[in-house]
Coordinates of C-alpha atoms and ligand atoms in Angstrom, one line a residue:
M15 CA 104.5 122.9 68.3
A16 CA 104.2 119.5 66.4
E17 CA 104.7 116.8 69.1
D18 CA 101.4 118.3 71.3
K19 CA 99.5 116.4 69.2
L20 CA 101.7 112.6 69.5
R21 CA 99.6 110.8 71.9
I22 CA 100.9 110.1 75.4
E23 CA 103.0 107.2 74.8
S24 CA 104.7 108.5 71.5
R25 CA 105.8 111.2 73.3
L26 CA 107.2 109.2 76.1
A27 CA 108.7 107.0 73.9
Q28 CA 110.8 110.3 72.1
I29 CA 111.6 112.1 75.6
G30 CA 114.8 113.8 75.0
S31 CA 115.3 112.9 71.4
V32 CA 115.4 116.5 70.1
S33 CA 117.6 116.9 67.0
E34 CA 121.0 117.9 68.1
P35 CA 122.5 119.4 65.5
V36 CA 126.7 118.3 66.5
T37 CA 126.0 115.1 66.0
G38 CA 122.4 113.5 65.5
A39 CA 122.4 111.6 68.6
I40 CA 118.6 109.8 69.3
N41 CA 118.9 110.3 73.3
Y42 CA 119.7 113.1 74.8
P43 CA 123.7 113.1 75.8
I44 CA 124.9 113.2 79.5
Y45 CA 126.6 116.9 80.3
Q46 CA 128.5 116.4 83.5
A47 CA 129.8 120.2 84.0
T48 CA 129.0 122.1 86.9
A49 CA 129.8 125.5 85.3
F50 CA 129.1 127.2 81.9
R51 CA 131.7 129.6 80.3
H52 CA 129.8 133.2 79.5
P53 CA 130.3 134.2 76.1
R54 CA 130.9 137.8 77.7
L55 CA 130.1 139.4 80.8
G56 CA 126.7 140.2 81.1
Q57 CA 125.2 136.7 78.2
S58 CA 124.5 133.8 79.4
T59 CA 124.1 130.9 77.3
G60 CA 121.3 130.1 79.5
F61 CA 123.4 127.5 81.5
D62 CA 125.4 129.2 84.2
Y63 CA 125.9 126.6 87.8
A64 CA 123.9 123.4 87.5
R65 CA 122.1 123.5 90.9
T66 CA 120.3 126.3 88.2
K67 CA 120.1 125.3 85.8
S68 CA 121.1 122.0 83.9
P69 CA 121.3 120.7 80.5
T70 CA 120.8 117.0 81.2
R71 CA 118.1 117.7 83.3
T72 CA 116.5 120.7 82.2
I73 CA 115.0 117.7 78.9
L74 CA 113.5 115.6 81.6
E75 CA 111.7 118.9 84.2
E76 CA 110.2 120.1 80.0
A77 CA 109.3 116.3 79.1
A78 CA 107.4 116.3 82.7
A79 CA 105.7 119.7 83.1
E80 CA 104.5 119.1 79.4
L81 CA 103.4 115.0 80.4
E82 CA 101.8 116.6 83.3
S83 CA 100.0 119.2 81.6
G84 CA 102.1 121.6 83.5
D85 CA 104.0 125.3 83.6
A86 CA 107.7 124.0 84.9
G87 CA 108.9 120.5 85.8
F88 CA 111.3 120.2 88.4
A89 CA 114.0 116.9 89.4
C90 CA 115.3 116.4 92.6
S91 CA 116.9 114.5 94.2
S92 CA 114.4 111.4 95.7
G93 CA 110.6 112.3 96.6
M94 CA 110.9 113.3 99.5
A95 CA 113.4 116.0 98.2
A96 CA 110.3 117.3 96.4
L97 CA 108.1 117.1 99.3
Q98 CA 110.5 119.0 101.0
I99 CA 110.7 121.3 98.9
V100 CA 107.1 121.5 98.2
F101 CA 106.3 122.6 101.6
T102 CA 109.0 125.0 102.0
L103 CA 106.4 127.1 100.1
F104 CA 104.8 127.4 104.0
A105 CA 105.7 128.6 106.7
S106 CA 105.8 129.0 110.9
G107 CA 102.1 129.9 111.4
D108 CA 100.6 127.6 108.0
H109 CA 98.3 124.3 108.3
L110 CA 97.5 121.9 105.2
I111 CA 94.8 119.4 105.5
V112 CA 96.2 116.1 104.9
S113 CA 94.9 112.8 103.4
L114 CA 94.9 110.6 106.0
D115 CA 96.2 107.7 104.6
L116 CA 99.9 109.0 103.5
Y117 CA 103.1 107.5 102.5
G118 CA 104.7 106.7 105.3
G119 CA 108.2 108.7 104.9
T120 CA 105.5 112.0 104.1
Y121 CA 104.1 111.7 107.4
R122 CA 107.4 112.1 108.8
L123 CA 108.6 114.7 107.6
L124 CA 105.4 116.8 108.4
E125 CA 105.6 115.8 111.3
R126 CA 108.3 115.2 112.8
I127 CA 110.4 118.3 110.5
L128 CA 108.1 120.8 109.4
S129 CA 106.5 121.0 112.7
K130 CA 109.7 123.0 113.9
Y131 CA 109.8 125.1 112.0
G132 CA 105.8 125.7 113.1
V133 CA 104.1 124.3 109.8
T134 CA 101.1 121.6 110.1
A135 CA 98.4 118.9 109.5
S136 CA 95.5 117.7 109.8
Y137 CA 94.9 114.7 108.1
V138 CA 91.3 113.8 106.9
D139 CA 89.6 112.0 104.1
T140 CA 90.1 114.0 102.0
N141 CA 87.8 112.3 100.3
D142 CA 84.6 113.5 102.3
L143 CA 84.0 117.4 101.8
E144 CA 82.1 117.6 105.1
A145 CA 85.6 116.9 106.7
L146 CA 87.4 118.8 104.5
E147 CA 84.9 122.1 105.4
A148 CA 85.7 121.6 109.9
S149 CA 89.2 120.8 109.0
R150 CA 89.3 124.3 107.9
Q151 CA 90.8 127.0 109.6
P152 CA 91.7 130.2 108.8
N153 CA 95.3 129.8 108.4
T154 CA 94.7 126.9 106.8
K155 CA 97.0 127.1 103.1
A156 CA 97.2 123.7 101.4
V157 CA 94.9 120.4 100.6
F158 CA 97.5 117.5 100.7
I159 CA 96.4 114.5 98.4
E160 CA 96.9 111.0 97.6
T161 CA 94.9 109.2 95.3
P162 CA 94.8 106.6 95.6
T163 CA 97.0 106.1 99.3
N164 CA 99.8 104.3 99.8
P165 CA 98.3 101.5 101.7
L166 CA 95.1 101.3 101.4
M167 CA 94.0 103.0 97.8
M168 CA 91.8 105.4 98.9
I169 CA 90.4 106.9 96.5
T170 CA 89.7 110.7 96.1
D171 CA 87.8 112.7 94.1
I172 CA 90.9 115.3 92.6
A173 CA 88.1 117.9 90.4
A174 CA 85.8 117.9 93.7
V175 CA 88.6 118.8 96.5
S176 CA 90.7 121.3 94.0
A177 CA 87.1 122.8 93.5
W178 CA 86.8 123.0 96.8
A179 CA 90.8 124.2 97.9
K180 CA 90.2 127.5 94.6
K181 CA 87.1 128.7 96.3
H182 CA 88.6 129.0 100.0
G183 CA 92.2 130.3 98.0
L184 CA 94.1 127.4 99.1
L185 CA 96.0 125.3 96.9
T186 CA 96.0 121.6 96.1
I187 CA 99.3 119.3 96.1
V188 CA 98.5 115.9 94.6
D189 CA 101.7 112.9 95.2
N190 CA 100.8 111.0 91.3
T191 CA 102.9 108.8 92.6
L192 CA 101.2 105.2 91.7
L193 CA 99.5 106.4 88.7
T194 CA 101.9 109.0 86.8
P195 CA 100.9 110.9 84.1
F196 CA 100.3 108.0 82.0
F197 CA 96.9 107.1 83.5
Q198 CA 96.1 110.1 85.0
R199 CA 96.4 114.2 85.3
P200 CA 95.6 116.3 88.5
L201 CA 96.6 119.1 86.6
E202 CA 94.0 119.5 83.9
L203 CA 91.5 117.8 86.7
G204 CA 92.2 122.1 88.9
A205 CA 95.2 121.1 91.0
D206 CA 98.0 123.0 91.3
I207 CA 101.0 121.6 92.0
V208 CA 101.6 117.3 91.2
V209 CA 104.9 115.7 92.8
H210 CA 106.0 112.3 92.6
S211 CA 108.3 109.7 93.7
A212 CA 109.7 109.3 90.7
T213 CA 112.1 106.5 91.9
K214 CA 108.6 104.2 91.5
Y215 CA 106.6 103.9 88.2
L216 CA 108.8 107.0 86.6
G217 CA 112.5 105.1 86.8
G218 CA 110.3 101.4 87.1
H219 CA 113.4 99.6 87.4
N220 CA 114.8 100.0 91.2
D221 CA 117.4 101.3 90.2
V222 CA 117.1 105.6 90.4
L223 CA 116.5 107.0 92.8
A224 CA 114.1 110.4 92.0
G225 CA 111.7 113.0 93.1
L226 CA 109.3 115.5 90.6
I227 CA 107.8 118.5 90.8
V228 CA 105.4 119.8 88.1
T229 CA 103.3 123.6 88.4
K230 CA 100.6 125.2 87.1
G231 CA 100.9 128.9 87.0
K232 CA 103.8 131.2 86.6
E233 CA 103.8 132.7 90.1
L234 CA 103.9 129.1 91.6
S235 CA 106.1 128.1 89.1
E236 CA 108.8 130.9 90.2
E237 CA 108.4 130.0 93.6
I238 CA 109.4 126.3 93.2
F239 CA 112.4 127.7 90.6
F240 CA 113.7 129.8 94.4
L241 CA 113.1 127.0 96.4
H242 CA 115.1 123.7 94.3
N243 CA 117.7 125.7 93.4
S244 CA 117.7 128.1 96.9
I245 CA 117.9 124.3 98.3
G246 CA 119.6 122.7 96.2
S247 CA 118.7 119.0 96.4
V248 CA 118.5 118.8 92.6
L249 CA 118.9 115.9 90.5
S250 CA 121.9 114.7 89.2
P251 CA 123.0 114.6 85.6
T252 CA 123.7 110.7 85.4
D253 CA 120.3 109.9 86.9
S254 CA 118.5 112.2 84.9
Y255 CA 119.5 110.5 82.1
Q256 CA 118.4 107.6 83.5
L257 CA 115.3 108.1 85.1
M258 CA 114.3 109.9 81.4
R259 CA 115.7 106.2 79.7
G260 CA 112.8 104.8 81.9
M261 CA 110.4 106.4 81.1
K262 CA 110.5 106.1 77.5
T263 CA 109.3 102.8 78.4
L264 CA 106.5 103.8 80.6
A265 CA 103.2 103.3 78.9
L266 CA 104.1 99.9 77.9
R267 CA 105.1 99.2 82.3
M268 CA 101.8 100.8 82.8
E269 CA 99.7 98.8 80.7
R270 CA 101.7 95.7 82.4
H271 CA 101.5 96.5 86.1
Q272 CA 97.5 96.9 85.3
T273 CA 97.1 93.9 84.1
N274 CA 99.1 91.9 86.2
A275 CA 97.1 93.7 88.5
L276 CA 93.4 93.1 87.8
A277 CA 94.5 89.4 87.3
V278 CA 96.1 89.1 90.4
S279 CA 93.8 90.6 92.9
N280 CA 91.8 88.8 90.8
Y281 CA 93.3 85.1 92.4
L282 CA 93.5 86.4 96.0
K283 CA 90.0 88.1 96.6
T284 CA 88.7 84.5 96.8
H285 CA 91.4 82.2 98.3
P286 CA 90.3 81.0 100.8
Q287 CA 93.4 82.4 103.8
I288 CA 92.4 85.6 101.9
D289 CA 90.2 88.4 103.7
K290 CA 90.9 91.5 101.9
V291 CA 92.3 92.8 98.6
Y292 CA 93.1 97.3 98.3
Y293 CA 92.8 97.3 95.1
P294 CA 90.5 100.5 93.0
G295 CA 90.6 97.8 89.4
L296 CA 88.0 96.2 91.4
P297 CA 84.6 96.6 90.4
E298 CA 83.8 96.2 94.0
H299 CA 86.2 99.0 96.0
P300 CA 84.0 102.0 96.7
G301 CA 86.6 104.0 95.0
H302 CA 86.0 102.6 91.9
Q303 CA 84.3 104.9 90.3
V304 CA 85.9 108.2 90.5
Q305 CA 89.1 106.7 89.5
S306 CA 87.6 105.6 86.4
K307 CA 86.3 108.9 86.3
Q308 CA 89.3 110.7 86.6
S309 CA 91.9 108.5 85.6
S310 CA 91.6 106.2 82.2
G311 CA 93.7 103.4 84.3
N312 CA 94.6 101.8 87.4
T313 CA 98.2 101.2 89.1
G314 CA 100.3 97.6 90.0
I315 CA 100.6 98.2 93.3
F316 CA 97.2 96.8 96.0
S317 CA 96.6 95.8 99.4
F318 CA 95.2 93.2 101.1
K319 CA 94.8 91.1 104.6
V320 CA 95.4 87.9 105.0
T321 CA 92.3 86.4 107.1
D322 CA 95.7 85.9 110.4
A323 CA 98.3 87.5 110.8
R324 CA 100.4 84.2 111.5
Y325 CA 100.8 83.7 107.5
V326 CA 102.8 86.9 107.1
E327 CA 106.2 85.8 108.1
P328 CA 105.9 82.6 106.8
I329 CA 104.3 83.9 103.6
L330 CA 107.2 86.2 103.4
R331 CA 110.0 83.6 103.3
N332 CA 108.6 81.3 101.1
L333 CA 108.1 83.5 98.2
K334 CA 110.5 83.1 95.5
L335 CA 109.6 85.1 92.5
I336 CA 108.5 87.7 94.1
A337 CA 111.5 89.8 96.2
F338 CA 110.6 91.3 100.1
A339 CA 112.2 94.5 100.2
E340 CA 110.6 97.7 100.4
S341 CA 109.7 100.0 97.4
L342 CA 107.3 99.8 95.0
G343 CA 106.6 101.0 90.7
G344 CA 109.7 98.6 89.2
V345 CA 109.7 95.7 86.6
E346 CA 110.5 93.3 89.4
S347 CA 106.7 92.5 92.2
L348 CA 108.3 93.0 95.1
M349 CA 105.7 92.5 98.5
T350 CA 105.9 94.8 101.5
Y351 CA 104.9 94.4 105.3
P352 CA 103.4 98.5 105.9
S353 CA 103.0 98.2 109.6
V354 CA 106.3 97.3 109.9
Q355 CA 108.2 99.1 107.0
T356 CA 107.5 101.8 105.0
H357 CA 104.4 102.8 107.4
A358 CA 106.1 102.5 110.7
D359 CA 106.8 105.5 111.2
I360 CA 102.8 106.4 111.1
P361 CA 101.5 106.0 115.5
L362 CA 99.3 102.5 115.9
E363 CA 97.1 104.3 117.2
I364 CA 96.0 106.2 113.3
R365 CA 97.4 103.4 111.7
E366 CA 95.0 100.7 112.8
A367 CA 91.9 103.5 112.7
I368 CA 92.6 103.1 109.1
G369 CA 93.3 99.2 108.6
V370 CA 97.5 99.3 108.0
D371 CA 97.7 96.6 110.8
D372 CA 99.7 93.2 111.1
R373 CA 97.6 91.7 108.4
L374 CA 97.8 93.7 106.0
L375 CA 100.9 93.0 102.8
R376 CA 100.6 95.1 100.4
F377 CA 102.0 94.1 96.9
S378 CA 103.7 95.7 93.8
V379 CA 102.4 93.9 91.3
G380 CA 105.8 93.5 88.9
I381 CA 105.5 92.9 84.8
E382 CA 106.7 89.3 85.3
H383 CA 103.9 86.6 83.8
S384 CA 100.9 87.0 86.0
D385 CA 100.9 82.9 85.9
D386 CA 104.0 82.7 87.8
I387 CA 103.3 85.2 90.2
I388 CA 100.3 83.7 90.8
A389 CA 102.0 80.5 91.1
D390 CA 104.3 82.3 93.5
L391 CA 101.8 83.5 95.7
G392 CA 100.2 80.4 96.3
Q393 CA 102.7 78.1 96.8
A394 CA 103.7 80.6 99.7
L395 CA 100.2 80.7 100.6
E396 CA 99.4 76.5 101.3
A397 CA 103.1 76.6 102.6
A398 CA 101.6 79.4 105.3
R399 CA 98.6 77.0 106.0
I400 CA 100.5 73.8 106.5
E401 CA 103.3 75.7 109.4
V402 CA 100.8 77.8 110.8
E403 CA 98.2 74.6 111.2
Q404 CA 101.0 72.2 112.2
G405 CA 103.4 74.6 114.4
G406 CA 99.9 76.6 116.3
C407 CA 103.1 79.0 115.5
A408 CA 105.3 80.7 113.3
H409 CA 109.1 82.1 114.4
G410 CA 110.1 85.5 113.7
Ligands
LIG22 C1 108.7 106.3 97.7 C2 107.2 107.6 97.6 C3 107.6 109.0 98.3 C4 108.8 108.4 98.5 O1 109.7 109.4 97.4 P1 111.1 108.5 97.5 O2 111.8 108.7 96.2 O3 111.5 107.1 98.0 O4 112.2 109.7 98.4 C5 106.7 110.0 98.7 N1 105.6 109.3 98.2 C6 104.7 108.0 97.8 C7 103.3 107.8 97.4 C8 106.0 107.3 98.1 O5 105.4 105.6 97.6

């Protein structure tokens, strides 16, 4: 296929731009139909019932598979739906090795729901091959990685872990939400399955909830196809269209997110009210080298610790341009407080052991001008400093 030779920017811009023979439409239409007429007994147009396969969703799924260098793509009603489908590959008695620092919803799914079906998980630093080896049990079936992790931005060497997993007959599953296939393609590094919260960078505009799964290999692709159709948490035609619309500008957005995040993290790391900045794009970050080896760029998310927890409340209250809101990866800058929001479901001991404490803020840097973002942070930090100095206590 000629498209295979195109660079990723071109392939992204052209998602769904198939030569539709009737009208020549440049973007793929929304087919709302849930049922498809059969030409005659024993024949099908390839579409029978929309949960199984639906034309607009198919265009998105093919694009996702192609972008991630996989064999099949599956569009789901949310990132969590995608994760649930993937975890349903496992059965009672199976064990998973999972990244220590993890999206809170994934932890909740494993600990509160999968656990009811007898699937257990150990949380380890997936960058430590000795720790991986020590946590491997006779019933271990897979390694689940986030890299970078959310919110602490720990980096795992995908090729090294996949090679180790393969040696022991385990699947490697990577949540690639934070980097997207524009910057990182885990299947090319040896992983078997990639999952996305497409709600984040892929959609990119904080206006569509979606998830994607991309698989490598015929058998795994057939298994996920079966689960996706049987469970039924598929993406609607309208949301499939909306997601493709967002993905067309992914390259431009990721490049801007990256430059903005670097500028803002450089500003914060020398600020007197900031203790630490966690951003893999900074050369001093412990994962910087591995990240540079396996990805072609850096995400727009980073976390930082203020020197005094009393600053948190007034900072969030005084931000003007930057919204205090959950989620990440959209064009608008958003700041969250992981210990009470996205990561509240992770027990306090685990959160504190890894550093998700009451001084940590997570910042999803948008595509606004970096000078405006820095000015907004600067005034909120200054307002917080004055309040804490004057009041000695911050009112919540
Ligand atoms: C948001 C997120 C999810 C969950 O996705 P939803 O679309 O919110 O269901 C999973 N993993 C990561 C890394 C996320 O940021």
